Coordinates of C-alpha atoms in Angstrom, one line a residue:
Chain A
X1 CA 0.0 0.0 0.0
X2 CA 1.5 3.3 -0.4
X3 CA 2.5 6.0 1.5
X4 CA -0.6 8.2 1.9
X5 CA 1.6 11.2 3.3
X6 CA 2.9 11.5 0.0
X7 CA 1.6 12.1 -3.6
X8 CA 1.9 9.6 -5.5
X9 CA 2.6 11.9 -8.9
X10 CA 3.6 15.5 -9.7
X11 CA 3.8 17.4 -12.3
X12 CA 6.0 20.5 -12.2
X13 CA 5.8 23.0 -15.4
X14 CA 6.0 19.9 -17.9
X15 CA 6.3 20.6 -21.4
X16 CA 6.3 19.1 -24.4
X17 CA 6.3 19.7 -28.2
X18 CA 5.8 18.0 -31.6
X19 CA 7.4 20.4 -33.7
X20 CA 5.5 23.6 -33.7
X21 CA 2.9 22.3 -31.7
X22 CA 2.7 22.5 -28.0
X23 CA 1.2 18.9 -27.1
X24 CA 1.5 20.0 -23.5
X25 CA 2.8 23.6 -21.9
X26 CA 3.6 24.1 -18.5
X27 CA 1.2 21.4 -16.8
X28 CA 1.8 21.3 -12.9
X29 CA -0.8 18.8 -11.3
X30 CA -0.5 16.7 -7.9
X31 CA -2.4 13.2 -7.5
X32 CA -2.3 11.9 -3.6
X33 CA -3.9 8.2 -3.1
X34 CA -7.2 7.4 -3.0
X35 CA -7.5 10.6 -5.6
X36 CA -9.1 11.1 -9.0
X37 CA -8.8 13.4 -11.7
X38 CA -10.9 13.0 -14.8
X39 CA -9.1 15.0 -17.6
X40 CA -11.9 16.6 -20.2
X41 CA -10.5 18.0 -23.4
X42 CA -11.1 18.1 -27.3
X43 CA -9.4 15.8 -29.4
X44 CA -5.4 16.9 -29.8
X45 CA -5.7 18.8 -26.5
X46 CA -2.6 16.7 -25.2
X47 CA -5.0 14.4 -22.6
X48 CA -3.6 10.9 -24.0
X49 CA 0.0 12.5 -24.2
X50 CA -0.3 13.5 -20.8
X51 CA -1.6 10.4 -19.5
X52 CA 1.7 8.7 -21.7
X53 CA 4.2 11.2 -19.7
X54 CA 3.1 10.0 -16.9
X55 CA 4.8 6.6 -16.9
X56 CA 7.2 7.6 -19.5
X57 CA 6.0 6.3 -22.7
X58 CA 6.5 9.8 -24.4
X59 CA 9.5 12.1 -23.1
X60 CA 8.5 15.7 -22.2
X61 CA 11.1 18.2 -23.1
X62 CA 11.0 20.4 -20.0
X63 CA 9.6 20.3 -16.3
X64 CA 9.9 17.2 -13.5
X65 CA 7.4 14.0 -13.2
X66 CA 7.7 12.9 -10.2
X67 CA 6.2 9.3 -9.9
X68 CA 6.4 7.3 -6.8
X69 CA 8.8 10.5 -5.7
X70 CA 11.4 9.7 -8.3
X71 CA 11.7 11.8 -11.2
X72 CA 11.7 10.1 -14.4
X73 CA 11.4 13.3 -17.0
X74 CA 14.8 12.1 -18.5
X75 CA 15.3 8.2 -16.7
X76 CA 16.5 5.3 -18.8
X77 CA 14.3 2.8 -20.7
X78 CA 15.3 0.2 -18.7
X79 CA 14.9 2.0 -15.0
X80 CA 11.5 3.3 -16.2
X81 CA 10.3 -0.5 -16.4
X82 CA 10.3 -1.1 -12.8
X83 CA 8.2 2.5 -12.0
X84 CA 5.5 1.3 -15.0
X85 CA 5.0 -2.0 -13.1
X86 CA 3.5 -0.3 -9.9
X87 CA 1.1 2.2 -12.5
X88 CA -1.6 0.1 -14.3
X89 CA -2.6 1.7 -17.8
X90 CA -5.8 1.1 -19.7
X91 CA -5.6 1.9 -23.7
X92 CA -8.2 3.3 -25.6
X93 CA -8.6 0.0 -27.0
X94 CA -7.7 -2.3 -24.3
X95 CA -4.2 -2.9 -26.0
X96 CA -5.0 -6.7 -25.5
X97 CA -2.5 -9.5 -27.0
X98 CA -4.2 -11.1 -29.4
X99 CA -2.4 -14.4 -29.8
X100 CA -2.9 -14.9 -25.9
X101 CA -6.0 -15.9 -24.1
X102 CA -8.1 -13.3 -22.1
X103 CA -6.5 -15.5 -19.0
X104 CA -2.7 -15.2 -20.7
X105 CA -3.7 -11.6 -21.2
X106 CA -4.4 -10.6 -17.5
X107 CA -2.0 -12.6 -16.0
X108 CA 0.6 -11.2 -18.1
X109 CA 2.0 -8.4 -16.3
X110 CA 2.4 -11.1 -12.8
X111 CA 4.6 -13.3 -15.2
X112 CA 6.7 -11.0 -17.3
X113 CA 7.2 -7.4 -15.1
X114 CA 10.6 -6.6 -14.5
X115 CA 12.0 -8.3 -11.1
X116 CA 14.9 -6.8 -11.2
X117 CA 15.7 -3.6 -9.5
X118 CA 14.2 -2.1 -5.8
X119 CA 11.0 -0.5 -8.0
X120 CA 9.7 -3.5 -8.6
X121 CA 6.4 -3.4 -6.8
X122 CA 5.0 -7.0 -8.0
X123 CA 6.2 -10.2 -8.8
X124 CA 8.6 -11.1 -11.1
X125 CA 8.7 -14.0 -13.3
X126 CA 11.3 -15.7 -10.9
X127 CA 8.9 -15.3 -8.0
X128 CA 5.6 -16.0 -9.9
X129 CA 4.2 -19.6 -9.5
X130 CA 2.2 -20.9 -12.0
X131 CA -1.0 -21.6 -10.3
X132 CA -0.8 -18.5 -7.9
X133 CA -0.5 -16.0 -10.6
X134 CA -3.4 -18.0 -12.6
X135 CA -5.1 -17.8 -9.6
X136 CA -4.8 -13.8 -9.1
X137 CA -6.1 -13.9 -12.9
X138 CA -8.8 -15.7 -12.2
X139 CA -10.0 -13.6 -9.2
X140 CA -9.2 -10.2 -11.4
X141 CA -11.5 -11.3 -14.2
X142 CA -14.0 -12.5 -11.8
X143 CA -13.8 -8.7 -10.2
X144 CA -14.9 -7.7 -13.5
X145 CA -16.9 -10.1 -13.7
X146 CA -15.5 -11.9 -17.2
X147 CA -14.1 -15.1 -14.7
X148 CA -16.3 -17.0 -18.0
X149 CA -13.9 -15.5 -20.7
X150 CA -10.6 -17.1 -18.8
X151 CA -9.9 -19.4 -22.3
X152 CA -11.3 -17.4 -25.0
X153 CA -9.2 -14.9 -27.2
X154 CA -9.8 -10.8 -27.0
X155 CA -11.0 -11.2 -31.0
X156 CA -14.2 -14.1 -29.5
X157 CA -15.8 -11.1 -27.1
X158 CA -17.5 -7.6 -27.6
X159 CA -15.7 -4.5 -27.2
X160 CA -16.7 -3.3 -24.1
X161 CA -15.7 -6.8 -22.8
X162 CA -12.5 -6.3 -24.1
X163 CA -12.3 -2.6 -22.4
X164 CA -13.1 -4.6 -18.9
X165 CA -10.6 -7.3 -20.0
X166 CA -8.1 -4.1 -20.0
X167 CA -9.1 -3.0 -16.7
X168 CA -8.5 -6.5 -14.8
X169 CA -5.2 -7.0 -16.6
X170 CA -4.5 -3.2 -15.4
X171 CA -5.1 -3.5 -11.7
X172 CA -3.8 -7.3 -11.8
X173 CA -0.3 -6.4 -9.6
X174 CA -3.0 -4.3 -7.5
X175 CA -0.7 -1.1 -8.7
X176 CA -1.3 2.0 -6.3
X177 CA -1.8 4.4 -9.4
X178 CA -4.3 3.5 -12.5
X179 CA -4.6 5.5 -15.7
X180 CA -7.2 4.9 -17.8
X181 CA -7.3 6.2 -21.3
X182 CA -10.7 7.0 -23.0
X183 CA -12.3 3.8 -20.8
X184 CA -16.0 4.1 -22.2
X185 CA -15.1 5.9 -26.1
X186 CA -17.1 4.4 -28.3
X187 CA -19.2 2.2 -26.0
X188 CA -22.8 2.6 -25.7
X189 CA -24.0 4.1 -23.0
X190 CA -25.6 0.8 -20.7
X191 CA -21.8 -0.7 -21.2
X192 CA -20.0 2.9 -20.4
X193 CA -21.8 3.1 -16.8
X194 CA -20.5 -0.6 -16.0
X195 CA -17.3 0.2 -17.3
X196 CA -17.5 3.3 -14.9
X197 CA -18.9 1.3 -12.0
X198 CA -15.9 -1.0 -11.9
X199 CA -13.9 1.9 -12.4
X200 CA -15.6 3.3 -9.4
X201 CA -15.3 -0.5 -7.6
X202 CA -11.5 -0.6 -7.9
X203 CA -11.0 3.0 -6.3
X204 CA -13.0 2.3 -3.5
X205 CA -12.2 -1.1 -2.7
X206 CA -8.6 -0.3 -2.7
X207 CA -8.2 3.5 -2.3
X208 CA -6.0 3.2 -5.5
X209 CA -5.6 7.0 -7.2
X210 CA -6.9 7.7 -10.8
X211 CA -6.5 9.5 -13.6
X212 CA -9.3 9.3 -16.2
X213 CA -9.1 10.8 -20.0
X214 CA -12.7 10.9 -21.1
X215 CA -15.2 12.7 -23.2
X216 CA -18.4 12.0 -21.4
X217 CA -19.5 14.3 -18.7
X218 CA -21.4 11.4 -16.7
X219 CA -18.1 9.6 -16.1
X220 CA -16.7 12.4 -14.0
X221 CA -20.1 12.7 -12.7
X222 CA -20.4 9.3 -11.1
X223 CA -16.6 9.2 -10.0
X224 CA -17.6 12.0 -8.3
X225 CA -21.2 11.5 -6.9
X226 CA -21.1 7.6 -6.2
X227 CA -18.8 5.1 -3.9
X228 CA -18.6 1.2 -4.0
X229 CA -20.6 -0.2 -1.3
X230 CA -18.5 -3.3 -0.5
X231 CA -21.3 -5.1 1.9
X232 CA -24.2 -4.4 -0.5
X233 CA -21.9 -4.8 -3.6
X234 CA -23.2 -1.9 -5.4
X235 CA -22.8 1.8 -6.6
X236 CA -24.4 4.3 -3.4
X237 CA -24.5 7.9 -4.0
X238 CA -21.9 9.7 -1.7
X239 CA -23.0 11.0 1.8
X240 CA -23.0 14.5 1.9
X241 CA -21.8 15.1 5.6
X242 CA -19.0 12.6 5.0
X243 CA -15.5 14.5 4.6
X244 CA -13.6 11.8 3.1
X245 CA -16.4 11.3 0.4
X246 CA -15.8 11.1 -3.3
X247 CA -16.9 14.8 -5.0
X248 CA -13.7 15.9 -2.2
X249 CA -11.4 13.0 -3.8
X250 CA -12.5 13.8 -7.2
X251 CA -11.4 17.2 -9.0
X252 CA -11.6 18.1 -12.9
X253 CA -9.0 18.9 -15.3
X254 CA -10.0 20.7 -18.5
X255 CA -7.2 21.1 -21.2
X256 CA -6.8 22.7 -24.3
X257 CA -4.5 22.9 -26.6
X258 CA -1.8 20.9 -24.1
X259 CA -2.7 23.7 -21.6
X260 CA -5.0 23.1 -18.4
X261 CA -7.2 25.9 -18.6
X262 CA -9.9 24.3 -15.7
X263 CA -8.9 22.6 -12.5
X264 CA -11.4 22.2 -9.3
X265 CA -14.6 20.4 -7.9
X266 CA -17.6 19.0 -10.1
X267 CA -19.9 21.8 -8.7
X268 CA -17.0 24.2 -9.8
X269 CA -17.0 23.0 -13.1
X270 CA -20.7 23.5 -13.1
X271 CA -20.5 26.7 -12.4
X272 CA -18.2 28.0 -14.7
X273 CA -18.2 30.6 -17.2
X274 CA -15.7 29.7 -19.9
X275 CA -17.6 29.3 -22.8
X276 CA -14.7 25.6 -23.8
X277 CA -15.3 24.4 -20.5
X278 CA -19.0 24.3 -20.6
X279 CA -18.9 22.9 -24.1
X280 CA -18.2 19.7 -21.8
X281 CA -21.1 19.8 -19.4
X282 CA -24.6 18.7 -21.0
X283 CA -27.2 21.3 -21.1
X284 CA -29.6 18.9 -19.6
X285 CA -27.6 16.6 -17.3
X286 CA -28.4 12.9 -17.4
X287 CA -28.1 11.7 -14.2
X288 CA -29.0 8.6 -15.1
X289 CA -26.5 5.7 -13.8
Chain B
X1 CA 20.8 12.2 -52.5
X2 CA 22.1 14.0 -49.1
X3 CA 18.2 13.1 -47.7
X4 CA 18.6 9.7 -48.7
X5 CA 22.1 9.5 -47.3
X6 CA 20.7 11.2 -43.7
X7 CA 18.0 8.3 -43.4
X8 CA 20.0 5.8 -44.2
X9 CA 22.8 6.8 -41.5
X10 CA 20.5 7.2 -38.9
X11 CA 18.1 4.6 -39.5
X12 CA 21.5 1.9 -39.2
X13 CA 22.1 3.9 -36.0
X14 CA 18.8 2.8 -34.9
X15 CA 19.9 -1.1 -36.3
X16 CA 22.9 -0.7 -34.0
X17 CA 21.0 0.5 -30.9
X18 CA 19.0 -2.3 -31.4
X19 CA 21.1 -4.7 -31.8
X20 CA 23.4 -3.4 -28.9
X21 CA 19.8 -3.6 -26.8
X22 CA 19.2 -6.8 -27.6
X23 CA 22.9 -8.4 -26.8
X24 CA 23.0 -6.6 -23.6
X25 CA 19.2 -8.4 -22.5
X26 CA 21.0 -11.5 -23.0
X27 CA 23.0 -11.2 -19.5
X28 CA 20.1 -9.0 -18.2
X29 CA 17.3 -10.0 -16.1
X30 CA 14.9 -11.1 -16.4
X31 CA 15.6 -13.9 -18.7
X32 CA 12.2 -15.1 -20.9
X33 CA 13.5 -18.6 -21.1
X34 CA 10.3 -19.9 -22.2
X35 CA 9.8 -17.8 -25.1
X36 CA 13.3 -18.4 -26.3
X37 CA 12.3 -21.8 -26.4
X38 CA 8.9 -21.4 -28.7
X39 CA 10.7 -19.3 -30.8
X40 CA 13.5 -22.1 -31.4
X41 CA 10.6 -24.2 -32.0
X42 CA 8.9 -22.4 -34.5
X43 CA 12.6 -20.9 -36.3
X44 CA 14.4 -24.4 -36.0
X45 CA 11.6 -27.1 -36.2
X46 CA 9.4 -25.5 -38.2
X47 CA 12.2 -24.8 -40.9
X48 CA 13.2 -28.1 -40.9
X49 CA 11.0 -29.5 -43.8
X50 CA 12.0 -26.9 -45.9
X51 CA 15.7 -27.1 -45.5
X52 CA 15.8 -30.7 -46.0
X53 CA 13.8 -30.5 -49.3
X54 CA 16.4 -27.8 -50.5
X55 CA 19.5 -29.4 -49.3
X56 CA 18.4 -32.6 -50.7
X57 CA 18.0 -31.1 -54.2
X58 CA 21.5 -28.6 -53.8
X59 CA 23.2 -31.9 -53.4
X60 CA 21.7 -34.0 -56.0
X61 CA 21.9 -30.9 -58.3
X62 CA 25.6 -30.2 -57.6
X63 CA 26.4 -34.0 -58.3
X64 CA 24.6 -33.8 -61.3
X65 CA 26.3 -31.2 -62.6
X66 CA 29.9 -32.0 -61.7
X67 CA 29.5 -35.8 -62.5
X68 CA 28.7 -34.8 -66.3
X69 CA 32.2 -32.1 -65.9
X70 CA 34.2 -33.9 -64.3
X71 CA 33.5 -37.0 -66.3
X72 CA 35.0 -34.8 -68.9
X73 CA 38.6 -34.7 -67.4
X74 CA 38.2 -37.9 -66.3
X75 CA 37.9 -36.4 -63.0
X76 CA 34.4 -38.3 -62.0
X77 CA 35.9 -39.4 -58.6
X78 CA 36.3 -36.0 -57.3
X79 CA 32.4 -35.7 -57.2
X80 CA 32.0 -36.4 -53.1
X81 CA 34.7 -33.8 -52.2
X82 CA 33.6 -31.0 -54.6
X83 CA 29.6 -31.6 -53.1
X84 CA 31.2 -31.6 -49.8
X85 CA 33.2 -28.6 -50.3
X86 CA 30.7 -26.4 -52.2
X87 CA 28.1 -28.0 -49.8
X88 CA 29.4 -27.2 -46.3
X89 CA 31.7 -23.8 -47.2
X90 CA 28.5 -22.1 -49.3
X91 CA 25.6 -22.8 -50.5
X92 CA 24.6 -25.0 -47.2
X93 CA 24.6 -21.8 -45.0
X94 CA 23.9 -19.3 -47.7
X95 CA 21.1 -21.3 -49.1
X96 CA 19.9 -22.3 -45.7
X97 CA 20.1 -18.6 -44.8
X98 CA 17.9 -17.0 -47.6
X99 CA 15.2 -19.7 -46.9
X100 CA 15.0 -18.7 -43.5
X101 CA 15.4 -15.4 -44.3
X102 CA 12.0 -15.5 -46.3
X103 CA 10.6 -18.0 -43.6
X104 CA 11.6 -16.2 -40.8
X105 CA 12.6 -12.6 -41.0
X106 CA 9.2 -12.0 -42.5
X107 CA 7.8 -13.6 -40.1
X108 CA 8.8 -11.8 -37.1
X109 CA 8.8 -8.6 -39.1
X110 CA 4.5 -9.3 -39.5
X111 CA 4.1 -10.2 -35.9
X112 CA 6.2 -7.6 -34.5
X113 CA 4.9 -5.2 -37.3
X114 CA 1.1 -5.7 -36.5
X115 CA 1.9 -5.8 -32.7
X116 CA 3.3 -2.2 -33.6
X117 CA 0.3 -0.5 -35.4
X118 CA -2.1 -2.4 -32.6
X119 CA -0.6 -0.4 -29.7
X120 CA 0.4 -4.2 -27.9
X121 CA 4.3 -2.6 -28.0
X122 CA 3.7 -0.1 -26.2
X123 CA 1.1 -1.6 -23.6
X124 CA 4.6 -4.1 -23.1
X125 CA 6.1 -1.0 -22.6
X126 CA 3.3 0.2 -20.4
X127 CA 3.0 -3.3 -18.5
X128 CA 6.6 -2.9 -17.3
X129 CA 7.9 -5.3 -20.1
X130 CA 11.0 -4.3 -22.3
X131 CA 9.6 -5.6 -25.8
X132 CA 13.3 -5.5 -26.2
X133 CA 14.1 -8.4 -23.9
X134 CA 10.5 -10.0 -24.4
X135 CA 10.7 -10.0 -28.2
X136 CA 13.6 -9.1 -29.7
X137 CA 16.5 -10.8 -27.3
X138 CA 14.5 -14.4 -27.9
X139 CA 14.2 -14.5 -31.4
X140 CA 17.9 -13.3 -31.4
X141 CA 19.1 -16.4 -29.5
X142 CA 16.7 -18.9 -31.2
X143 CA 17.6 -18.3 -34.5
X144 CA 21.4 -17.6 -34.0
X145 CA 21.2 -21.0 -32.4
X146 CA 18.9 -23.0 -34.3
X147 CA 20.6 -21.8 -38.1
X148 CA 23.8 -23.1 -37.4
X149 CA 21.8 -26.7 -36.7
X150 CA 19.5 -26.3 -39.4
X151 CA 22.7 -25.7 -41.8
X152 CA 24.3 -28.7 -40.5
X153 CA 21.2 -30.9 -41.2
X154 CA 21.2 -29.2 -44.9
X155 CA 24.3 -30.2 -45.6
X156 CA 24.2 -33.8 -44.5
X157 CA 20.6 -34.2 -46.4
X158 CA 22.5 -32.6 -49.6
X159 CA 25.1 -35.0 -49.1
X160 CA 22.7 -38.0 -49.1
X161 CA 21.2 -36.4 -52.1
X162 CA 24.5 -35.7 -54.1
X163 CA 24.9 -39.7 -53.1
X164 CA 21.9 -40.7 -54.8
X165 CA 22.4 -39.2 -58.0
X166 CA 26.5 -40.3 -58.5
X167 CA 25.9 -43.2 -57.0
X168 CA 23.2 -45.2 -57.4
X169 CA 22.0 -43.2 -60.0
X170 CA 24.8 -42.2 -62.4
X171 CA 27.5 -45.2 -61.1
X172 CA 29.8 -42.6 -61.9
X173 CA 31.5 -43.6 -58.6
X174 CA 31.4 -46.4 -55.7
X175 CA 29.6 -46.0 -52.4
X176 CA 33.0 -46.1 -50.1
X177 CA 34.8 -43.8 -52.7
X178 CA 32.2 -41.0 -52.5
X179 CA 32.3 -41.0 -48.7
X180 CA 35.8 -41.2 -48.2
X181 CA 36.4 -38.3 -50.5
X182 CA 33.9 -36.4 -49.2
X183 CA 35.0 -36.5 -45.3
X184 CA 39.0 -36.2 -46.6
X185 CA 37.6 -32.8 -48.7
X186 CA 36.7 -30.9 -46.1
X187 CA 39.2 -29.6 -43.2
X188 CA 38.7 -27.3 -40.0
X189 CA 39.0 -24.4 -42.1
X190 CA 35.8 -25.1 -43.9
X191 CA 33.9 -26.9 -41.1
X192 CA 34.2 -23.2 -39.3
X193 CA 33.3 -21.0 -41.9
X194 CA 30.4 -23.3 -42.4
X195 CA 29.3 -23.2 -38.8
X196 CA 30.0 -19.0 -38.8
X197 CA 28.2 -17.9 -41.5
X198 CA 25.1 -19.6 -40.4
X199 CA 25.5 -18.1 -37.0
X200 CA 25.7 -14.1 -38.1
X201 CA 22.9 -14.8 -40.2
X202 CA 21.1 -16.1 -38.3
X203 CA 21.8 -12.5 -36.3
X204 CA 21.4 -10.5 -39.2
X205 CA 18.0 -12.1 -39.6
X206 CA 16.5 -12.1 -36.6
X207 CA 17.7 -8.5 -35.5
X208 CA 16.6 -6.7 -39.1
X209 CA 12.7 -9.1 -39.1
X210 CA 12.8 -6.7 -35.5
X211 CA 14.0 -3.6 -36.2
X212 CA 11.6 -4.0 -39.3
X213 CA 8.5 -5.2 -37.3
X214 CA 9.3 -2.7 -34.6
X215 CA 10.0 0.8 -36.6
X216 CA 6.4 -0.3 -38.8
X217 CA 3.5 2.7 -39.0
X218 CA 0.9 2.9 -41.3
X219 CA -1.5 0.1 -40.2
X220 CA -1.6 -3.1 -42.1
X221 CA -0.3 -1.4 -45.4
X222 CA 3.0 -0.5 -43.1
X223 CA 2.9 -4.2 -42.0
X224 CA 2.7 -5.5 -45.4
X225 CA 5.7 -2.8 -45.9
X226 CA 7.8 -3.7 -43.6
X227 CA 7.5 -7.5 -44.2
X228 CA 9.0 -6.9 -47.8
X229 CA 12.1 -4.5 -46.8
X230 CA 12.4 -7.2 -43.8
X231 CA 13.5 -10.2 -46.4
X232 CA 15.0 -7.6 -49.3
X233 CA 17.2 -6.3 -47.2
X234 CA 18.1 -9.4 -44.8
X235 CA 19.1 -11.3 -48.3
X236 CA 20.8 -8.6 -49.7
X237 CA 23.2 -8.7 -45.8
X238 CA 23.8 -12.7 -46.1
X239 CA 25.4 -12.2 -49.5
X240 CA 27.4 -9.0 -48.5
X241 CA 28.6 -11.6 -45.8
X242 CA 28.8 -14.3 -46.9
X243 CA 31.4 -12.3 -49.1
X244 CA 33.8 -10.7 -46.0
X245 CA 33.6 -14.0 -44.8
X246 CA 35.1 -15.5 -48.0
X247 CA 37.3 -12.8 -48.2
X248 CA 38.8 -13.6 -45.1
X249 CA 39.0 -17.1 -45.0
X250 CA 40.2 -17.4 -48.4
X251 CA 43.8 -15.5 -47.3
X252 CA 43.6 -17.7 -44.1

């Protein structure tokens, strides 16, 4: 579990640019655990970049990322492995292996993560057995409740299956930090809100910290407004009077043209006046969940 | 010209890293052993049918051809030790080679290639696995092992070939003869430049199917793209050497 007295990422005047264009300018953020941030923005406003910096898979040109309070702006390849390993990292598309089983897919990061160096979080292959990492699989896709799909290949089940095949084989090493990319694009909207709900269901049951890039307002909206009821095994909408309650956990990043030009609460969001920020709240909120 | 020049410089400093990546994963943990060994499978066993076919028919060809020659100088008893020579120094490892060049380097150049433009590189990457050691490093040991084998079982099929035809075949020469002047034919010289060519290509080929399958964009047209320059350009490297290796082994 990690070290709640210390943010678990930072962000401090990061830049980056591909060629003329600034694909993110001067971005300072702070994610503590148990935190979210949902990350609104129009298409090429740097939100996926950003969400790449953060482990390293693009390398900014200015600034400090701080991730597990190392900076790896400018680390090696090879020392960035062991960081990644503690941050799971949903793609747009799931980025599943296609010539390995749903069950191969998720248990893939328990066999093949780095074990060498003190980053490590998980289990490397050398420490893996067989039957114990199949095992963790097995619970992960029962989580998401795909324990059915454990022998059939990513190309034999529907998208949005595949999306929460990406999320177990994301939070599979039980990493303290999950990114999720785009996690309900292109899904309809019955298969967005369980997507969201399990999204929801792995904060709260492990006060892991997120970081969501979305495009739909109601995402946000339930991160914010609803917590996993563990006994009753269900979405509950947040208590009010309770100070450690989700809308406090769960702030909004707005960004435009690799610059964040919103940051604050869900009701702060609501209320505000600029006229690209509102472009991402519906007129007539669904509340529907 | 200069352009062409400028990619071409830094794209074989992008071969080198590579390849310098790759070498050093071999002492680096963690070590995929498994994956080394269904690559080996799939480079060494799978080729095997192929290379036999070829080497069977290099042989009988070669002993074809030099029976009727030699026959002319009267020389038909040198048959063995010119197949064996031409066999083990050559086309053996050359031939051998270029098959698993088109078998092979195309191969890993797709799967790499479509893993590429499918985004599974970098959730490796993303996952906390070096593609690097997980792809590249595997297929670098399996088929720098498994050529030099496959080579060896080429020539000893083209041997049994080139037997066929002179032998039973033509009766251009006896059974103990052929054998005899086969094994004398061949010294250490040739048994090592036999067993070294195989093993830098079976480098060349596995290292330029990656850096092919790995530098692919473009989706599946880029895949199909890659694939091609993949085996172009690892045939065109066995011949260029194939030839330094002559080159030095001939003034040995």
């Amino acid at each position: 579990m990690a070290d709640d007295s210390k943010p678990l990422l930072e962000f401090k005047e990061v830049s980056l640019r591909f060629g003329e264009k600034w694909a993110l300018k001067k971005i300072s953020l702070t994610l503590n655990p148990g935190e979210t941030r949902i990350i609104f923005g129009a298409a090429g406003s740097g939100k996926t970049t950003l969400l790449k910096a953060v482990i390293g898979l693009v390398e900014v040109d200015e600034g400090e990322i701080r991730l597990f309070g190392k900076n790896i702006a400018h680390m090696d390849e090879h020392e960035l492995y062991g960081l990644r390993a503690r941050a799971g990292f949903l793609f747009q598309e799931g980025g599943l292996f296609d010539s390995l089983t749903i069950g191969e897919n998720v248990e893939y990061p328990l066999l093949n993560q780095q074990s060498s160096g003190s980053t490590s979080a998980s289990d490397g292959p050398d420490k893996s057995s067989e039957t114990g990492s199949e095992q963790r699989a097995k619970n992960t896709l029962r989580f998401v409740e795909l324990e059915h799909t454990f022998n059939q290949f990513p190309a034999e089940v529907s998208g949005g299956m595949r999306r929460r095949v990406g999320i177990a084989r994301a939070i599979v090493t039980e990493p303290p930090l999950v990114l999720y990319d785009s996690p309900t694009a292109g899904l309809d909207p019955i298969t967005a809100n369980t997507i969201m709900a399990l999204v929801a269901k792995e904060r709260d049951t492990r006060n892991s910290a997120s970081l969501i890039v979305t495009h739909r307002y109601q995402d946000g909206e339930l991160m914010s407004k609803f917590r996993y009821d563990a006994e009753r095994e269900e979405l509950q909408p947040v208590d009010p009077q309770d100070e450690t309650r989700a809308d406090c956990r769960t702030k909004f990043i707005v960004m435009k043209d690799g610059e964040i030009v919103f940051f604050g609460t869900r009701p702060e969001l609501e209320s505000s006046d600029d006229d690209y920020v509102k472009k991402f709240i519906p007129k007539e909120e669904s509340h529907a969940v | 010209m200069a352009r062409f020049l400028t990619t071409w410089i830094s794209s074989f400093q992008d071969f080198i890293l590579l390849a310098g990546r790759a070498f050093l994963n071999i002492i680096r943990k963690p070590h995929y052993y498994m994956d080394v060994l269904l690559q080996m499978d799939g480079i060494g066993f799978g080729s095997v049918p192929i290379v036999v076919l070829t080497g069977f028919f290099s042989g009988a060809i070669i002993a074809l051809q030099m029976s009727r020659a030699l026959n002319t100088y009267g020389a038909s008893s040198q048959v063995g030790s010119i197949v064996a020579l031409t066999l083990v120094r050559e086309l053996g490892p050359v031939l051998t080679a270029l098959l698993v060049a088109g078998r092979n380097a195309s191969g890993i150049a797709s799967e790499l290639g479509s893993m590429k433009v499918s985004e599974q590189i970098d959730a490796m990457r993303a996952l906390g696995t070096d593609p690097i050691q997980k792809l590249v490093t595997p297929r670098l040991i399996a088929t720098a092992l498994m050529l030099p084998l496959l080579t060896v079982v080429a020539d000893a099929i083209g041997l049994i070939g080139a037997y066929l035809v002179a032998v039973p075949l033509l009766h251009v020469i006896s059974a103990g003869t052929y054998w005899t002047t086969s094994w004398r034919a061949l010294v250490v010289n040739d048994l090592a430049q036999g067993l070294m060519k195989p093993f830098l290509f079976g480098i060349l080929i596995s290292l330029i199917g990656c850096f092919y399958g790995l530098r692919t964009s473009g989706g599946t047209q880029g895949v199909g793209l890659a694939t091609t320059q993949a085996v172009v350009s690892a045939s065109i490297w066995i011949f260029f050497v194939t030839f330094l290796i002559d080159k030095i082994f001939v003034n040995l």
